[in-house]
Short mmCIF file of C-alpha atoms in Angstrom, two decimals:
data_model
loop_
_atom_site.label_atom_id
_atom_site.label_comp_id
_atom_site.label_asym_id
_atom_site.label_seq_id
_atom_site.Cartn_x
_atom_site.Cartn_y
_atom_site.Cartn_z
CA ALA A 1 0.00 0.00 0.00
CA ARG A 2 2.82 2.42 0.86
CA ARG A 3 4.46 1.95 -2.52
CA VAL A 4 1.22 2.24 -4.48
CA PHE A 5 0.05 5.32 -2.56
CA SER A 6 3.46 6.99 -3.04
CA GLU A 7 3.44 6.38 -6.79
CA ARG A 8 -0.01 7.78 -7.61
CA PRO A 9 -2.56 10.18 -6.17
CA TYR A 10 -4.88 8.78 -3.52
CA GLY A 11 -7.97 9.02 -5.77
CA GLU A 12 -6.35 6.90 -8.48
CA VAL A 13 -5.58 3.97 -6.18
CA SER A 14 -8.15 1.22 -5.59
CA LEU A 15 -8.36 -1.37 -2.85
CA LYS A 16 -8.67 -4.02 -5.57
CA GLU A 17 -5.32 -2.95 -6.97
CA ILE A 18 -3.61 -3.07 -3.56
CA ALA A 19 -5.21 -6.43 -2.78
CA ALA A 20 -4.00 -7.91 -6.07
CA GLU A 21 -0.54 -6.53 -5.40
CA VAL A 22 -0.22 -8.44 -2.11
CA GLY A 23 -2.26 -11.48 -3.12
CA VAL A 24 -5.33 -11.01 -0.93
CA SER A 25 -8.92 -9.95 -1.54
CA ALA A 26 -10.22 -6.40 -1.16
CA PRO A 27 -12.80 -7.57 1.44
CA LEU A 28 -9.92 -8.88 3.57
CA ILE A 29 -8.33 -5.43 3.54
CA ILE A 30 -11.69 -3.93 4.53
CA LYS A 31 -11.96 -6.48 7.36
CA TYR A 32 -8.66 -5.34 8.87
CA PHE A 33 -8.64 -1.65 7.96
CA GLY A 34 -12.31 -0.76 7.50
CA SER A 35 -11.76 1.51 4.52
CA LYS A 36 -9.27 2.74 1.95
CA GLU A 37 -8.89 5.92 4.05
CA ASN A 38 -7.89 3.89 7.12
CA LEU A 39 -5.44 1.80 5.09
CA PHE A 40 -3.92 5.01 3.73
CA GLU A 41 -3.61 6.44 7.24
CA SER A 42 -1.98 3.27 8.59
CA GLN A 43 0.80 3.38 5.99
CA LEU A 44 1.77 7.03 6.49
CA ASP A 45 5.32 7.15 7.73
CA PHE A 46 7.29 10.35 8.16
CA SER A 47 9.55 8.90 10.86
CA ALA A 48 12.52 8.71 8.47
CA THR A 49 12.34 12.51 8.24
CA ALA A 50 12.76 12.89 12.01
CA GLU A 51 15.46 10.21 12.14
CA ARG A 52 17.56 11.98 9.48
CA LEU A 53 17.22 15.26 11.35
CA ASN A 54 18.61 13.70 14.54
CA GLU A 55 22.09 13.89 13.04
CA VAL A 56 21.89 17.63 12.35
CA PRO A 57 23.22 19.94 15.08
CA PHE A 58 20.42 22.16 16.42
CA VAL A 59 22.14 25.40 15.37
CA GLU A 60 22.22 24.16 11.74
CA LEU A 61 18.68 22.78 11.63
CA GLY A 62 17.00 25.81 10.00
CA GLU A 63 19.39 25.96 7.08
CA HIS A 64 19.38 22.17 6.71
CA LEU A 65 15.56 22.09 6.56
CA ALA A 66 15.50 24.92 4.01
CA ARG A 67 18.09 23.15 1.84
CA VAL A 68 16.17 19.87 1.94
CA ALA A 69 12.96 21.69 0.99
CA VAL A 70 14.49 23.27 -2.12
CA THR A 71 16.89 20.55 -3.28
CA SER A 72 15.20 17.21 -2.58
CA GLN A 73 13.09 15.41 -5.13
CA PRO A 74 9.76 17.26 -5.30
CA ASP A 75 7.82 13.98 -5.14
CA SER A 76 9.70 12.54 -2.17
CA PRO A 77 7.42 10.23 -0.14
CA ASN A 78 8.81 11.78 3.06
CA SER A 79 7.52 15.22 2.07
CA ILE A 80 4.13 16.33 3.27
CA VAL A 81 3.39 18.59 0.28
CA PRO A 82 3.14 15.91 -2.44
CA ARG A 83 1.03 13.82 -0.08
CA LEU A 84 -1.36 16.73 0.45
CA ALA A 85 -1.42 17.52 -3.28
CA ASP A 86 -2.23 13.89 -4.08
CA SER A 87 -5.05 13.72 -1.50
CA GLY A 88 -7.57 15.02 -4.00
CA GLY A 89 -8.99 17.30 -1.33
CA ASN A 90 -10.31 14.34 0.68
CA ARG A 91 -10.71 15.86 4.17
CA HIS A 92 -10.14 12.52 5.93
CA ILE A 93 -6.87 12.05 4.06
CA VAL A 94 -5.70 15.63 4.66
CA ASP A 95 -6.46 15.24 8.39
CA ALA A 96 -4.67 11.86 8.50
CA ILE A 97 -1.57 13.33 6.84
CA GLY A 98 -1.59 16.21 9.31
CA ARG A 99 -1.95 13.88 12.31
CA ALA A 100 0.81 11.56 11.14
CA TYR A 101 3.17 14.44 10.40
CA ARG A 102 2.45 16.02 13.77
CA GLU A 103 2.95 12.75 15.67
CA GLN A 104 6.07 11.67 13.80
CA VAL A 105 7.88 14.94 13.01
CA VAL A 106 6.50 17.92 14.93
CA VAL A 107 6.43 16.10 18.29
CA TRP A 108 10.02 14.99 17.66
CA LEU A 109 10.98 18.59 16.86
CA VAL A 110 9.33 19.84 20.07
CA ARG A 111 11.53 17.42 22.07
CA LYS A 112 14.62 18.51 20.13
CA ILE A 113 13.88 22.16 20.91
CA GLU A 114 13.33 21.37 24.59
CA GLU A 115 16.55 19.37 24.81
CA GLU A 116 18.93 21.23 22.49
CA ALA A 117 17.85 24.82 21.98
CA PRO A 118 20.69 27.09 23.07
CA GLY A 119 20.50 29.87 25.62
CA PRO A 120 18.59 30.61 28.78
CA ASP A 121 15.24 30.71 27.02
CA ALA A 122 15.37 27.12 25.70
CA ALA A 123 11.91 26.56 27.16
CA GLY A 124 10.70 29.81 25.61
CA ALA A 125 10.67 31.77 28.88
CA SER A 126 12.00 35.11 27.63
CA SER A 127 10.63 34.94 24.08
CA GLY A 128 7.13 33.94 25.17
CA MET A 129 7.20 31.09 22.67
CA ASP A 130 7.09 27.57 24.05
CA ALA A 131 8.72 24.67 22.23
CA GLU A 132 5.47 23.59 20.58
CA THR A 133 4.79 27.07 19.19
CA ARG A 134 8.36 27.28 17.91
CA ALA A 135 8.13 23.86 16.23
CA GLU A 136 4.78 24.72 14.63
CA ALA A 137 6.13 28.05 13.35
CA ALA A 138 9.24 26.43 11.86
CA MET A 139 7.31 23.60 10.24
CA SER A 140 4.73 26.03 8.84
CA MET A 141 7.53 27.98 7.16
CA LEU A 142 9.01 24.74 5.87
CA ALA A 143 5.65 23.59 4.46
CA GLY A 144 5.25 26.95 2.73
CA LEU A 145 8.73 26.70 1.26
CA SER A 146 8.05 23.14 0.09
CA LEU A 147 4.79 24.22 -1.49
CA MET A 148 6.53 27.12 -3.22
CA ARG A 149 9.09 24.65 -4.58
CA ARG A 150 6.29 22.62 -6.09
CA LEU A 151 4.64 25.68 -7.64
CA VAL A 152 7.67 27.67 -8.82
CA THR A 153 9.59 26.52 -11.86
CA GLU A 154 12.37 24.06 -11.19
CA ASP A 155 14.80 26.40 -12.96
CA PHE A 156 14.80 28.80 -10.02
CA PHE A 157 15.87 26.07 -7.63
CA MET A 158 18.70 24.99 -9.92
CA SER A 159 20.14 28.49 -10.25
CA ASP A 160 23.11 30.08 -8.52
CA ARG A 161 20.62 31.89 -6.23
CA VAL A 162 19.75 28.74 -4.29
CA ASP A 163 22.51 29.08 -1.68
CA THR A 164 21.54 32.68 -0.94
CA PHE A 165 17.89 31.69 -0.76
CA VAL A 166 18.64 28.73 1.54
CA THR A 167 20.77 30.88 3.84
CA TYR A 168 18.06 33.54 4.08
CA TYR A 169 15.15 31.15 4.54
CA GLY A 170 17.22 28.92 6.84
CA SER A 171 17.82 31.86 9.18
CA LEU A 172 14.08 32.51 9.33
CA ILE A 173 13.37 28.88 10.21
CA GLN A 174 16.23 28.83 12.73
CA GLY A 175 14.85 32.00 14.30
CA ALA A 176 11.52 30.24 14.84
CA LEU A 177 13.28 27.19 16.29
CA ASP A 178 15.34 29.41 18.61
CA GLY A 179 12.28 31.40 19.65
CA ASP A 180 13.95 34.55 18.34
CA SER A 181 11.62 37.08 16.81
CA GLY A 182 14.50 39.44 16.08
CA PRO A 183 16.01 40.39 12.74
CA VAL A 184 17.11 37.80 10.19
CA ARG A 185 20.75 36.79 10.61
#
């Protein structure tokens, strides 16, 4: 199911097709999962995203996330944007993607902020932003950047401007992670 759902939009995939792929009947899938929506939700896995980020020092996380957003394959199965685009507007699927991403990536990022954010306001005391708010702000910027990547021509992201763009956008994301609402570095 994971492979089939990552290759084509949700609306183009049938339970019959998945059942044939694994050598079972569609009613058997329904027995265990209840619906195609539930099967889709059960196969969502963004944990590899969080695992890869574990190796990035906290002070470099903003720029790293920005670089990944503008240089990775636009249809990467670990990216939330293609998954949302392929949902066909199905509210259940959009909600499932959001829940899975929150549970597997945003919650991990909250812990990383709590454990590794530098300075006396690591818990958000002086900035007024707690770790969850900071993680949500950073991931919102990242989702916007990833969406822009999907909408803007690929030529822009292959130009000599990419490093400047990544540095700028990375400092914005890092500022959110740090809880710093000051000027861009």
